[in-house]
Short mmCIF file of C-alpha atoms and ligand atoms in Angstrom, two decimals:
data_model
loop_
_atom_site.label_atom_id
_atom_site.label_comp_id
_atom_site.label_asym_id
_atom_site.label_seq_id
_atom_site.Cartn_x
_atom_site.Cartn_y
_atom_site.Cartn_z
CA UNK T 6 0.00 0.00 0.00
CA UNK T 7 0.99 3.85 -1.01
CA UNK T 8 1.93 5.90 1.38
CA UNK T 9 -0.75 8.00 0.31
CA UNK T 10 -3.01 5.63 0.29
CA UNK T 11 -2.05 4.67 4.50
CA UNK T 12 -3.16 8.45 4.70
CA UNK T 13 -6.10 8.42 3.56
CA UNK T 14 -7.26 5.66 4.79
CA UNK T 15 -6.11 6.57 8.44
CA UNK T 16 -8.15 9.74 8.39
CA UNK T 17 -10.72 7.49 7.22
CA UNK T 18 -10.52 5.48 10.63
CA UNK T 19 -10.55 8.26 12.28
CA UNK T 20 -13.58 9.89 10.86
CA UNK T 21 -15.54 6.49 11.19
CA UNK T 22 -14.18 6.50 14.93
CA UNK T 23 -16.12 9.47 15.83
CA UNK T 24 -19.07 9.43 13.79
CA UNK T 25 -22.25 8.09 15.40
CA UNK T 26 -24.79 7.78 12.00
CA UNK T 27 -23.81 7.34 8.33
CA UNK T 28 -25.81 7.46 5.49
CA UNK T 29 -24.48 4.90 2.01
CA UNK T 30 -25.07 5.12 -0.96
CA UNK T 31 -23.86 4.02 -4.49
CA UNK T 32 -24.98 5.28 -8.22
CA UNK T 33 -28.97 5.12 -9.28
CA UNK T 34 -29.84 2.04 -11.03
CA UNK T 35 -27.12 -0.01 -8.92
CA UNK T 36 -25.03 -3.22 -9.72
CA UNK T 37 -23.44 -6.06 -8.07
CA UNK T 38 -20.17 -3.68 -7.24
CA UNK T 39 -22.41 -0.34 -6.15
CA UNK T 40 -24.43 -2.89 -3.47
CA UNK T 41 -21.83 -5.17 -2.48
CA UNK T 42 -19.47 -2.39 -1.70
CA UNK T 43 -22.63 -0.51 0.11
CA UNK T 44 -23.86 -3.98 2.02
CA UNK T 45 -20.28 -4.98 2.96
CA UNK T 46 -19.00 -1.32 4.45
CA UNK T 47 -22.43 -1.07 6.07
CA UNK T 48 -22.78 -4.08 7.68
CA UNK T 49 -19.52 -3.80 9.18
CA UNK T 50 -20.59 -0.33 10.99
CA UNK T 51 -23.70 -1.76 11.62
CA UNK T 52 -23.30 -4.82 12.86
CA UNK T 53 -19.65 -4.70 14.13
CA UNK T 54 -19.14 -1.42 15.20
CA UNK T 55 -22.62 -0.67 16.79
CA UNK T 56 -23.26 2.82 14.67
CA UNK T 57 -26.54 3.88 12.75
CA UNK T 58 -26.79 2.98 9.54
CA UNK T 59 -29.05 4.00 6.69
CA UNK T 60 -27.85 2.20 2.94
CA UNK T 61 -29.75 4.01 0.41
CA UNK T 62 -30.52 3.27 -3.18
CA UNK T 63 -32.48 5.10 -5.65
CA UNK T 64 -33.45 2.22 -7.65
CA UNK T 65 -34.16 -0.93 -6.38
CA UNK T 66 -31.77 -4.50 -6.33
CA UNK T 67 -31.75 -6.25 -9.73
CA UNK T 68 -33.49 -9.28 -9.32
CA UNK T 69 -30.54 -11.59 -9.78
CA UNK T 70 -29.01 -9.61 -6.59
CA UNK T 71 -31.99 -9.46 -4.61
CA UNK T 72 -30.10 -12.40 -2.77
CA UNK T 73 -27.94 -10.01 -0.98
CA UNK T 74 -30.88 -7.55 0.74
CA UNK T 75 -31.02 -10.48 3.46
CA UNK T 76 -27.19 -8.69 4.88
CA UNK T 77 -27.77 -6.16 7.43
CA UNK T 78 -29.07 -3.57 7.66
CA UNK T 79 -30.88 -3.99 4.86
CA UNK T 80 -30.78 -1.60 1.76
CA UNK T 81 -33.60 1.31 1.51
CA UNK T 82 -34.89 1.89 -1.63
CA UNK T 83 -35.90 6.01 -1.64
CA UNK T 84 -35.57 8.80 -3.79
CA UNK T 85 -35.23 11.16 -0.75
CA UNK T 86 -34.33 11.48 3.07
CA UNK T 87 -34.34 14.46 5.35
CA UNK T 88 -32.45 13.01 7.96
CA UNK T 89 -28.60 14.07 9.05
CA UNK T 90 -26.25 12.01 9.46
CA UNK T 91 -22.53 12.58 10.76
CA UNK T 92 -21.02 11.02 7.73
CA UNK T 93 -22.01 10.05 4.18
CA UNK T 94 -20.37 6.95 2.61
CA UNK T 95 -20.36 7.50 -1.24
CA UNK T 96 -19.40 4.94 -3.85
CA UNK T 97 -19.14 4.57 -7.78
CA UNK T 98 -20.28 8.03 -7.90
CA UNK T 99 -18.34 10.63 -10.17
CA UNK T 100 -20.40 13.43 -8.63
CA UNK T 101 -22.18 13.41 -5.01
CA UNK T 102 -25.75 13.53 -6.99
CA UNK T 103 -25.26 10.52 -9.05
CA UNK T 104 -26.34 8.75 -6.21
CA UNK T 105 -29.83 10.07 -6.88
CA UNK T 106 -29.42 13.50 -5.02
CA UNK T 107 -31.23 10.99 -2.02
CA UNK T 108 -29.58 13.43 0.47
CA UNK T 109 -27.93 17.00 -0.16
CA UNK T 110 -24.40 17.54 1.54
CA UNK T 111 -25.68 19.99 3.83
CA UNK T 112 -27.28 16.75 5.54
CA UNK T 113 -23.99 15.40 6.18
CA UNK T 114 -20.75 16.62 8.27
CA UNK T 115 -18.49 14.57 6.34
CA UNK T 116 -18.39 12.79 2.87
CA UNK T 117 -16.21 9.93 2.18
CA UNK T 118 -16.63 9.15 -1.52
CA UNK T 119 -14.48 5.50 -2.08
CA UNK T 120 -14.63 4.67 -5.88
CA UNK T 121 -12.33 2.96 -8.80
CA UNK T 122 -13.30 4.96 -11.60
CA UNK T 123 -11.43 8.21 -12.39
CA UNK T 124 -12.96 11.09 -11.25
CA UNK T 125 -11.52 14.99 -12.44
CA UNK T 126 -13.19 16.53 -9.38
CA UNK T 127 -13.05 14.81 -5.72
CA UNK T 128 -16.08 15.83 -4.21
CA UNK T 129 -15.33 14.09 -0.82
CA UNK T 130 -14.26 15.36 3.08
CA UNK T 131 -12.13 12.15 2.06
CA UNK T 132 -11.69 10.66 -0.99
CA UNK T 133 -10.25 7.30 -1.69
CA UNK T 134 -10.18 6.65 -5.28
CA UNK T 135 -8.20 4.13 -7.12
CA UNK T 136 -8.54 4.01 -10.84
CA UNK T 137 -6.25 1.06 -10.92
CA UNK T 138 -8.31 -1.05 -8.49
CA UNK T 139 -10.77 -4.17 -10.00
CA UNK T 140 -13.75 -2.28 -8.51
CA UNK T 141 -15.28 -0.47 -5.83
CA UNK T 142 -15.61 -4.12 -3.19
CA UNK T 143 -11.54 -4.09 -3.69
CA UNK T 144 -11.27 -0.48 -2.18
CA UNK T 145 -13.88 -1.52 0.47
CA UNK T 146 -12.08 -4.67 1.60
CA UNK T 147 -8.57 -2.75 1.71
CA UNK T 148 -10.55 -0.37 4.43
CA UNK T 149 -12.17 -2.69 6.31
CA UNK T 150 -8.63 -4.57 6.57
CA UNK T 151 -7.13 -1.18 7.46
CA UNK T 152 -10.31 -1.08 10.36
CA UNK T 153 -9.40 -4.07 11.68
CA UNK T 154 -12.54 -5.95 10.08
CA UNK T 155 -13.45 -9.34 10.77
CA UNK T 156 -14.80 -10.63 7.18
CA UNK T 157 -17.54 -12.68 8.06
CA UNK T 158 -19.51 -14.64 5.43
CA UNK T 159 -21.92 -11.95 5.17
CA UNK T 160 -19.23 -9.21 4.16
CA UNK T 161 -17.47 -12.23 1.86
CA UNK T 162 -20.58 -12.63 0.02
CA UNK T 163 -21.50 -8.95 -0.61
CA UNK T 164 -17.87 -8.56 -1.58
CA UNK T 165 -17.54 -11.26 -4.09
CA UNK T 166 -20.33 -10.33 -5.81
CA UNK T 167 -18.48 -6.90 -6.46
CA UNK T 168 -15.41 -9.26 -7.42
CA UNK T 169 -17.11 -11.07 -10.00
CA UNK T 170 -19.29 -8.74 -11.36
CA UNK T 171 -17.03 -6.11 -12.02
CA UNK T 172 -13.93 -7.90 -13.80
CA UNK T 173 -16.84 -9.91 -16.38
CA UNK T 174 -15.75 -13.57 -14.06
CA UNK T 175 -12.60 -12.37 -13.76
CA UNK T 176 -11.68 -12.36 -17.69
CA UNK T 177 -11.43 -8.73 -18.00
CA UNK T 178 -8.23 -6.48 -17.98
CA UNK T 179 -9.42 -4.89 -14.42
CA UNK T 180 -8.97 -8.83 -13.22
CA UNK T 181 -5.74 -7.54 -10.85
CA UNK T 182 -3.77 -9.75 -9.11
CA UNK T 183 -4.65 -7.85 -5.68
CA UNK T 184 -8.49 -8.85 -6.39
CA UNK T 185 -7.70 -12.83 -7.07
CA UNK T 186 -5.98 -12.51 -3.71
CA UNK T 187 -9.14 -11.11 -2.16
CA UNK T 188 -11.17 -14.13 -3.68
CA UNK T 189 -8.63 -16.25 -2.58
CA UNK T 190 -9.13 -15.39 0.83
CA UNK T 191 -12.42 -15.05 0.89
CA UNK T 192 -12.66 -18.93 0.02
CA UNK T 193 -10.37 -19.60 2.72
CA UNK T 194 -12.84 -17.88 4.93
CA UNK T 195 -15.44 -20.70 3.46
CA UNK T 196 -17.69 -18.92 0.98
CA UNK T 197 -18.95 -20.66 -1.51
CA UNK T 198 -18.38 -18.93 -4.78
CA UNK T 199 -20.19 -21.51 -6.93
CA UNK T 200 -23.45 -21.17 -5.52
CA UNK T 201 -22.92 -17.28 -5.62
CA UNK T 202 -22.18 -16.91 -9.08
CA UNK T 203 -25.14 -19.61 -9.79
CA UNK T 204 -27.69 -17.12 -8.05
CA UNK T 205 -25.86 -13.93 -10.16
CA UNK T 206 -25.44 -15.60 -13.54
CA UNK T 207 -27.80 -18.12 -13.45
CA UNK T 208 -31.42 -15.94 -12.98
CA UNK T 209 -32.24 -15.41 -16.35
CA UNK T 210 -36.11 -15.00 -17.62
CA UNK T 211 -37.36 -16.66 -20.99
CA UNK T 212 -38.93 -13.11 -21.31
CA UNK T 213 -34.67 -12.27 -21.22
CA UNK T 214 -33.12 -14.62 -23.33
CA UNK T 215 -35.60 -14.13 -25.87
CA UNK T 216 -34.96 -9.74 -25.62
CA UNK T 217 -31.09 -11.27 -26.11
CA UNK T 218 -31.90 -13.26 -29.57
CA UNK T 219 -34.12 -10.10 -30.68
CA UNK T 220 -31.13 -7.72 -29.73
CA UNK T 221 -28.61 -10.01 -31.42
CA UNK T 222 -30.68 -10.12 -34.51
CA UNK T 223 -29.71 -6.17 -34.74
CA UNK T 224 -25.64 -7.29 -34.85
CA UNK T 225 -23.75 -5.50 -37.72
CA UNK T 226 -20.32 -5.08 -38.19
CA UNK T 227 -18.83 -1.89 -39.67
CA UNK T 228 -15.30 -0.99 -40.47
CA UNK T 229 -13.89 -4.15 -41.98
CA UNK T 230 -15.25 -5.88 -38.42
CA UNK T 231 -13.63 -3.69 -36.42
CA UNK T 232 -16.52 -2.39 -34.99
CA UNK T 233 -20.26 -3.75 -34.26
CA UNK T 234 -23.68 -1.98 -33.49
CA UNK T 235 -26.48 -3.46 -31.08
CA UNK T 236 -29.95 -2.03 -31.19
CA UNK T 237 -33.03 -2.27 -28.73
CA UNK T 238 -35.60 -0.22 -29.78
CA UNK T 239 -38.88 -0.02 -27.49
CA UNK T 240 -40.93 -2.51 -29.47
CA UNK T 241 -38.69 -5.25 -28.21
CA UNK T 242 -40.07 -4.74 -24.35
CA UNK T 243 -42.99 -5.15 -25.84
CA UNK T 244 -42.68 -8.26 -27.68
CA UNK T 245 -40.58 -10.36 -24.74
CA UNK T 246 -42.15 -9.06 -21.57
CA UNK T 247 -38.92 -8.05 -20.50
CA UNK T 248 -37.07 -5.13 -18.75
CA UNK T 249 -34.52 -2.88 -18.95
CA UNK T 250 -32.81 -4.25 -16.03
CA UNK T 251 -32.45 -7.73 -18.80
CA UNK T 252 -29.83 -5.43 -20.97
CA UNK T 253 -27.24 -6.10 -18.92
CA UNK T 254 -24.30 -7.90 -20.25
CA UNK T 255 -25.53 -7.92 -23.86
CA UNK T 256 -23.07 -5.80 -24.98
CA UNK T 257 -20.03 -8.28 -24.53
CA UNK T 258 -21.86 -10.67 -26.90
CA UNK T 259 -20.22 -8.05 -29.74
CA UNK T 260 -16.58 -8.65 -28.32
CA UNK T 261 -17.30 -12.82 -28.76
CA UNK T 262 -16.35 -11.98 -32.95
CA UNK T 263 -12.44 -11.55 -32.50
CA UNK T 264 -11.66 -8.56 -35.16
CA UNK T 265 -14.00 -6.48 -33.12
CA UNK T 266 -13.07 -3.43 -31.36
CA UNK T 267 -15.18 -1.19 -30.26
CA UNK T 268 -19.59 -2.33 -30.03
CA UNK T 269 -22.09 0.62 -29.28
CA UNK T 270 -25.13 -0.90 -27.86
CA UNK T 271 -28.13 1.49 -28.82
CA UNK T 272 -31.39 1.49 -26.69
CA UNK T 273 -34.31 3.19 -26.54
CA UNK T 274 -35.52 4.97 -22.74
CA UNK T 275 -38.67 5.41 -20.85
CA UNK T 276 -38.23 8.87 -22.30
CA UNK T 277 -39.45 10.17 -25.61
CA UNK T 278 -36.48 10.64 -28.15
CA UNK T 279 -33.40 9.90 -25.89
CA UNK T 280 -31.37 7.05 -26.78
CA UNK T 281 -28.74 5.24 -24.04
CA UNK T 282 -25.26 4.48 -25.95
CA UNK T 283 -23.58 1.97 -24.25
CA UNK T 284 -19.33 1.18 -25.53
CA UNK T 285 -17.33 -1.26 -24.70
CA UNK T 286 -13.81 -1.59 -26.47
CA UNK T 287 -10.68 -4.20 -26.45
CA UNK T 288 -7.66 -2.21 -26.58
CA UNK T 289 -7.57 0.61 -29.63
CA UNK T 290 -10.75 2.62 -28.57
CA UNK T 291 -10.65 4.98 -26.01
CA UNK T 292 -14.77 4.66 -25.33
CA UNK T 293 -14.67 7.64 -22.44
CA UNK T 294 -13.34 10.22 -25.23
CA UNK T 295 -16.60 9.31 -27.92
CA UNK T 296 -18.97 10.02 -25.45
CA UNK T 297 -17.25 12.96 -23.89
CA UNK T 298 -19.09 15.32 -26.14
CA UNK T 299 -22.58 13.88 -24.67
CA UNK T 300 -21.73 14.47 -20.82
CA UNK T 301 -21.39 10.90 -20.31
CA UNK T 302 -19.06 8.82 -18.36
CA UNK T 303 -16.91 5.88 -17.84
CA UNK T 304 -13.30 4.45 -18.61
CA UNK T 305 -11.17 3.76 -21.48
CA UNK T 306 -13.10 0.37 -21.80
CA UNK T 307 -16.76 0.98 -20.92
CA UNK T 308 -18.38 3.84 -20.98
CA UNK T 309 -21.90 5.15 -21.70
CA UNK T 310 -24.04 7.93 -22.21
CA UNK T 311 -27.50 9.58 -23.20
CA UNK T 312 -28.40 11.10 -26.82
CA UNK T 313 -31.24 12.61 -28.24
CA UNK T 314 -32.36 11.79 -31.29
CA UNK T 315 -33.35 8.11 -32.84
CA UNK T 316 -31.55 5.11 -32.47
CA UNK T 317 -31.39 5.30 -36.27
CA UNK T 318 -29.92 8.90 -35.78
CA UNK T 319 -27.89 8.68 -33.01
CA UNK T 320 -25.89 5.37 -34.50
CA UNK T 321 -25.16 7.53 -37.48
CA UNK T 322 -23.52 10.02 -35.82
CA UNK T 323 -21.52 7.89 -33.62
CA UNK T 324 -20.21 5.81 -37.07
CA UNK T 325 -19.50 9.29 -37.95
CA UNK T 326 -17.25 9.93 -35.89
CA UNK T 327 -15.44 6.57 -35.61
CA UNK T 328 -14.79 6.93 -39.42
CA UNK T 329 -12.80 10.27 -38.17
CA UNK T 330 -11.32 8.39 -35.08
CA UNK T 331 -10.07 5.88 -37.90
CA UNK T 332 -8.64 8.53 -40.22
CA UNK T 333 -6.59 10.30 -37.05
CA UNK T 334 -5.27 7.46 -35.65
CA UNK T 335 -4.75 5.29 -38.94
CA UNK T 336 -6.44 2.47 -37.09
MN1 MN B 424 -17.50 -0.76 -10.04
#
């Protein structure tokens, strides 16, 4: 551990020493990292520590997590609290509102904001940020180590499911050695990984798989297969019965075909004329510069954004200006 890093983290401890009530919170429309990270640093000051502890959440648990809202304390889901609280726990969040402006910081005295994405603008009391880190559980278990934690199987479990989820099983890039180590200890503590990843990955709908054969249906490749295009437009709710909450993951299918490089996943919102872009890329793409121009956000491999316009429309323009990424970087 950095130097740095030992600072932080002790004025972390010492924060969480003399704070009675926190308030936790990750991003709206949360995943397995956002909840584990929230469940696993909550339950510790919950149910370790003796402090109050509200974990928020704007949206509620996808159902393939629900699994997890049995740890203590529990998650709330709310769109708004007008309690105080000595200190605010933020994760994933690039800003403090992307947590669903639940709570304003004038609610709070401090705000720890923990999160593995890069952020220009530390909005924290405290921030511990490490862009280098497999995900948000990774910075959690470093602090609970650093608090003298006891990693019981309820803190393992919330954990792993951070682990997993975040690195794709482990076969992404962010797959670091320091969060293999993590897993490895957490299965000498006795969880049981396979029947963890059986209730993530293994929860899927017909209404799902069949919104998955209608999306892959859309697959095109452009740019000598260098890059592909996914579509969902509204209709295909419609016809499966499923929800939005069934996108996830879809977008790897593109990176299966092996010349790909970049895939932009197109879908249609709840609202009228706004399209999500969601990129992923392998290694030439930048994805956090092409969506830059649309306020959105994310790393050099996944990013994502909102655009108005058509799906038709918006996938032009993004083509568009690949074909000028192509021509400035000779790809
Ligand atoms: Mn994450």
């Amino acid at each position: 551990m950095k130097a740095s890093e030992r600072k932080v983290l002790t004025r972390i401890k010492k924060i969480i020493n003399k704070s009675k009530s926190f308030f936790l919170a990750g991003h709206e429309k949360p995943d397995g990292d956002t909840i584990g990270a929230a469940l696993a640093f909550g339950h510790f000051l919950a149910r370790m520590r003796k402090k109050k502890v509200d974990i928020y959440s704007r949206h509620p648990l996808p159902k393939n997590l629900e699994f997890l809202s049995r740890i203590l304390p529990g998650i709330k889901v709310a769109s708004f609290t007008d309690k105080n609280y000595d200190t605010a726990i933020i994760l994933e969040c690039s800003n403090f509102g992307r947590m669903g402006n639940i709570i304003k910081p004038s609610q709070v005295k401090n705000i720890i904001n923990i999160d593995h994405h890069t952020i220009n603008n530390p909005f924290g009391t405290l921030n511990y940020i490490n862009p280098r880190a497999s995900s948000s559980c990774e910075l959690v278990y470093q602090c609970l180590k650093f608090l003298g934690a006891r990693i019981n199987q309820d803190i393992a479990m919330a954990l792993y499911t951070g682990l997993v989820t975040d690195t794709g099983k482990f076969q992404q890039e962010n797959t670091t050695a320091e969060c293999l180590r993590i897993v490895a200890e957490l299965i000498d503590g006795g969880l049981d990984t396979a029947r963890i990843s059986q209730k993530i990955f293994q929860q899927q709908s017909l209404g799902s798989l069949h919104l998955l054969g209608n999306v892959l249906k859309t697959l095109q490749l452009h740019y000598h297969g260098q890059v592909a295009t996914l579509e969902l437009p509204e209709r295909f709710y419609q016809i499966t019965g499923a929800a939005e909450e069934n996108t996830e993951g879809i977008i790897n299918y593109g990176l299966l075909i092996p010349t790909v490089e970049l895939v932009l996943f197109f879908r249609d919102t709840e609202r009228q004329n706004i399209v999500k872009v969601s990129l992923r890329s392998r290694t030439k793409f930048d994805v956090s510069q092409l969506v830059k121009p649309y306020d959105g956000g994310g790393h050099r491999h996944a990013a994502g954004c909102s655009v108005a316009g058509t799906i038709a429309e918006v996938k032009q323009k993004f083509l568009q200006e690949i074909a000028g990424y192509f021509r400035r970087k000779k790809c």
